[in-house]
Short mmCIF file of C-alpha atoms in Angstrom, two decimals:
data_model
loop_
_atom_site.label_atom_id
_atom_site.label_comp_id
_atom_site.label_asym_id
_atom_site.label_seq_id
_atom_site.Cartn_x
_atom_site.Cartn_y
_atom_site.Cartn_z
CA SER V 16 0.00 0.00 0.00
CA GLY V 17 0.98 3.65 0.15
CA GLY V 18 4.58 4.30 -0.84
CA TYR V 19 5.37 0.84 -2.20
CA ASP V 20 5.47 -0.32 -5.81
CA GLY V 21 5.57 -4.08 -5.47
CA VAL V 22 5.50 -6.44 -2.49
CA ALA V 23 5.95 -5.18 1.07
CA VAL V 24 6.61 -7.55 3.96
CA THR V 25 5.22 -6.42 7.31
CA ASN V 26 6.23 -8.06 10.58
CA VAL V 27 3.19 -8.52 12.84
CA LEU V 28 4.12 -9.24 16.44
CA GLY V 29 3.16 -8.65 20.04
CA LEU V 30 4.28 -5.54 21.88
CA GLU V 31 6.63 -7.26 24.34
CA THR V 32 8.36 -9.22 21.56
CA TYR V 33 8.75 -5.97 19.65
CA ILE V 34 10.40 -4.26 22.65
CA GLU V 35 12.83 -7.18 22.95
CA GLY V 36 13.82 -6.61 19.31
CA VAL V 37 14.34 -2.87 19.90
CA LEU V 38 16.29 -2.83 23.18
CA PRO V 39 19.65 -4.36 22.11
CA TYR V 40 19.85 -2.09 19.05
CA GLU V 41 18.82 1.21 20.60
CA ILE V 42 20.96 0.60 23.70
CA SER V 43 23.11 -2.41 24.64
CA SER V 44 22.27 -5.74 26.22
CA SER V 45 25.48 -5.33 28.24
CA TRP V 46 24.17 -2.29 30.11
CA HIS V 47 23.04 -2.61 33.73
CA ILE V 48 19.76 -4.48 34.09
CA GLU V 49 18.09 -1.45 35.68
CA ALA V 50 19.04 0.70 32.68
CA GLN V 51 17.54 -1.93 30.40
CA LYS V 52 14.36 -1.96 32.46
CA ALA V 53 14.09 1.82 32.25
CA PHE V 54 14.65 1.71 28.52
CA SER V 55 12.02 -1.00 28.10
CA VAL V 56 9.46 1.37 29.61
CA ALA V 57 10.64 4.21 27.38
CA ALA V 58 10.53 2.12 24.19
CA ARG V 59 7.11 0.72 25.09
CA SER V 60 5.76 4.21 25.75
CA TYR V 61 7.12 5.42 22.43
CA ALA V 62 5.57 2.49 20.58
CA ILE V 63 2.12 2.88 22.10
CA GLY V 64 2.16 6.65 21.71
CA ASN V 65 3.10 6.37 18.03
CA LEU V 66 0.87 3.53 16.88
CA GLY V 67 -0.36 4.32 13.38
CA LYS V 68 2.55 6.64 12.59
CA HIS V 69 3.01 5.13 9.11
CA GLU V 70 -0.46 3.67 8.63
CA VAL V 71 -1.65 6.13 5.99
CA SER V 72 1.56 6.23 3.96
CA TYR V 73 2.67 2.60 4.19
CA GLY V 74 0.00 0.54 5.91
CA PHE V 75 1.85 -0.32 9.12
CA ASP V 76 2.29 1.25 12.54
CA LEU V 77 6.04 1.65 13.00
CA CYS V 78 9.09 1.30 10.78
CA ASN V 79 12.31 -0.42 11.89
CA THR V 80 14.66 2.58 11.56
CA THR V 81 15.55 5.59 13.71
CA ASN V 82 12.57 7.36 12.14
CA CYS V 83 10.66 5.32 14.73
CA GLN V 84 12.77 2.89 16.77
CA VAL V 85 15.49 0.57 15.49
CA TYR V 86 14.05 -2.95 15.41
CA ARG V 87 16.04 -5.93 14.13
CA GLY V 88 14.17 -8.95 15.41
CA CYS V 89 15.31 -11.61 17.84
CA GLY V 90 18.95 -11.95 16.75
CA GLY V 91 20.34 -9.76 19.53
CA VAL V 92 17.91 -10.79 22.25
CA THR V 93 19.68 -12.20 25.32
CA SER V 94 18.45 -13.56 28.62
CA THR V 95 19.11 -10.13 30.17
CA VAL V 96 17.01 -8.41 27.53
CA LYS V 97 14.19 -10.87 28.14
CA GLU V 98 14.50 -10.32 31.90
CA ALA V 99 14.32 -6.53 31.56
CA VAL V 100 11.31 -6.59 29.24
CA ALA V 101 9.47 -9.21 31.31
CA ALA V 102 10.10 -7.31 34.55
CA THR V 103 8.42 -4.21 33.09
CA LYS V 104 5.73 -5.96 31.05
CA GLY V 105 2.91 -3.56 30.18
CA LYS V 106 4.48 -0.62 31.99
CA VAL V 107 4.39 2.77 30.26
CA ILE V 108 4.85 6.41 31.20
CA THR V 109 1.58 8.18 31.94
CA TYR V 110 0.46 11.78 32.41
CA ASN V 111 -2.98 12.53 33.84
CA ASN V 112 -3.63 8.77 33.82
CA LYS V 113 -3.03 8.46 30.08
CA ALA V 114 -0.13 6.75 28.31
CA VAL V 115 2.07 9.30 26.60
CA ALA V 116 4.37 9.21 23.59
CA LEU V 117 7.84 9.28 25.12
CA TYR V 118 10.88 10.41 23.13
CA TYR V 119 14.56 9.69 23.69
CA SER V 120 17.83 10.26 21.85
CA SER V 121 21.41 9.01 21.87
CA SER V 122 22.84 12.51 22.31
CA THR V 123 21.31 15.71 23.63
CA GLY V 124 24.28 18.09 23.76
CA GLY V 125 24.13 18.73 27.50
CA VAL V 126 20.44 19.59 27.75
CA THR V 127 17.10 18.54 26.29
CA VAL V 128 14.33 20.81 25.03
CA SER V 129 10.64 21.07 25.86
CA ALA V 130 8.01 19.58 23.55
CA GLU V 131 6.52 23.05 23.15
CA ASP V 132 9.79 24.50 21.87
CA CYS V 133 10.57 21.41 19.78
CA TRP V 134 7.27 20.91 17.96
CA GLY V 135 4.99 23.73 19.13
CA GLY V 136 1.71 23.47 20.99
CA LYS V 137 1.18 22.92 24.69
CA GLY V 138 -0.16 19.36 24.85
CA ALA V 139 2.94 17.63 26.27
CA LEU V 140 3.54 19.63 29.43
CA TYR V 141 5.42 16.69 30.96
CA MET V 142 8.27 17.15 28.46
CA THR V 143 10.39 20.04 29.70
CA ALA V 144 14.03 21.02 29.19
CA VAL V 145 16.34 19.00 31.46
CA SER V 146 20.09 19.41 31.93
CA THR V 147 22.27 16.33 31.25
CA PRO V 148 25.63 17.24 32.85
CA TRP V 149 26.79 13.59 32.89
CA GLU V 150 26.59 13.29 29.11
CA ARG V 151 29.89 12.87 27.20
CA TYR V 152 28.47 14.16 23.94
CA MET V 153 31.81 15.64 22.85
CA ASP V 154 33.07 12.05 22.47
CA TYR V 155 30.56 11.20 19.74
CA SER V 156 30.21 12.36 16.15
CA ASN V 157 26.46 12.87 16.46
CA GLY V 158 26.89 14.90 19.65
CA PHE V 159 29.33 17.53 18.40
CA TRP V 160 30.13 18.53 14.82
CA SER V 161 30.63 21.61 12.69
CA ALA V 162 30.33 22.59 9.03
CA GLU V 163 31.18 25.72 7.07
CA VAL V 164 29.34 27.10 4.03
CA SER V 165 29.49 30.38 2.16
CA PRO V 166 26.58 32.87 2.29
CA THR V 167 25.74 32.00 -1.32
CA GLU V 168 25.87 28.25 -0.69
CA LEU V 169 23.59 28.65 2.32
CA CYS V 170 21.00 30.54 0.27
CA SER V 171 21.17 27.98 -2.51
CA TYR V 172 20.67 25.17 -0.01
CA LEU V 173 17.76 26.80 1.81
CA SER V 174 16.05 27.92 -1.40
CA GLY V 175 16.79 25.03 -3.74
CA THR V 176 17.00 22.01 -1.45
CA LYS V 177 14.70 23.00 1.38
CA GLY V 178 12.14 25.04 -0.54
CA TYR V 179 12.47 28.44 1.15
CA THR V 180 12.24 30.15 -2.24
CA ASN V 181 11.70 33.69 -0.97
CA LEU V 182 15.45 33.79 -0.25
CA LYS V 183 17.09 35.00 -3.48
CA GLY V 184 20.65 36.11 -2.72
CA ALA V 185 23.58 35.51 -0.40
CA ILE V 186 22.61 35.27 3.27
CA THR V 187 23.78 38.45 5.01
CA SER V 188 22.53 37.85 8.56
CA ILE V 189 21.21 35.12 10.82
CA ASP V 190 19.23 35.88 13.99
CA VAL V 191 18.69 33.15 16.56
CA THR V 192 16.20 32.82 19.42
CA TYR V 193 16.86 30.10 21.99
CA ALA V 194 14.37 27.75 23.61
CA THR V 195 13.37 28.13 27.25
CA ASN V 196 16.01 26.78 29.67
CA SER V 197 17.85 25.16 26.78
CA THR V 198 20.66 25.78 24.31
CA TYR V 199 18.45 24.54 21.46
CA VAL V 200 17.38 27.04 18.80
CA LYS V 201 13.67 27.89 19.03
CA SER V 202 13.63 30.01 15.86
CA ILE V 203 16.09 31.24 13.27
CA THR V 204 15.69 34.11 10.81
CA PHE V 205 17.76 34.36 7.62
CA THR V 206 18.08 37.64 5.72
CA ASP V 207 19.49 37.77 2.19
CA SER V 208 21.31 40.52 0.29
CA SER V 209 18.01 41.86 -1.07
CA GLY V 210 16.44 42.15 2.36
CA ASN V 211 14.25 39.06 1.99
CA LYS V 212 13.67 37.24 5.27
CA GLN V 213 12.80 33.67 6.19
CA THR V 214 11.96 32.63 9.75
CA ILE V 215 11.89 28.97 10.74
CA THR V 216 10.23 28.21 14.06
CA ASN V 217 10.38 25.26 16.46
CA THR V 218 13.54 23.30 17.16
CA ASP V 219 12.69 20.28 15.04
CA ASN V 220 11.95 22.45 11.99
CA VAL V 221 15.25 24.27 12.49
CA ARG V 222 17.07 20.94 12.67
CA LEU V 223 15.40 19.69 9.49
CA ALA V 224 16.13 22.94 7.66
CA LEU V 225 19.86 22.74 8.41
#
């Protein structure tokens, strides 16, 4: 269905079996059992909160990549993984007595960001910015990186690749507004050499734009 031209194979399985196939690939089966238990709850909450994510486009609930959660079946499932998942069976994170879609990441850069600043809206009040001073993000390529582009290249990228076509010339200035209690960018405004402006709002949109 949806985005496929040909045959698509969909794996239909129970929730707990699915979590077993996620845990060793999103974290490690060698981590402390309590960490694996905590992750089991997080992964289960994400799964339940995102059921139907790809239903319209592809005809299934969740994909097996980082777009959802990495799932690779039973190959990496160990007795410890089974123990952690079984010990937390059916447990999810709730807010106002309702299961919530929980989000996690491998690197946060020293702090997280609120759901409101990330995606907009005020529905997920339980997701606020939290400092992560223990995180060694500088040790990992997805935690710290840099890139340089010319003002003309930046305009070409934003206009041609990302579709912000009101930008016509070299970018002459960039104004940044930060999220509440976070180092994440809430909004960014680009101005080109002709005075045209483009503002991109919410952290996730800024990330996707760049």
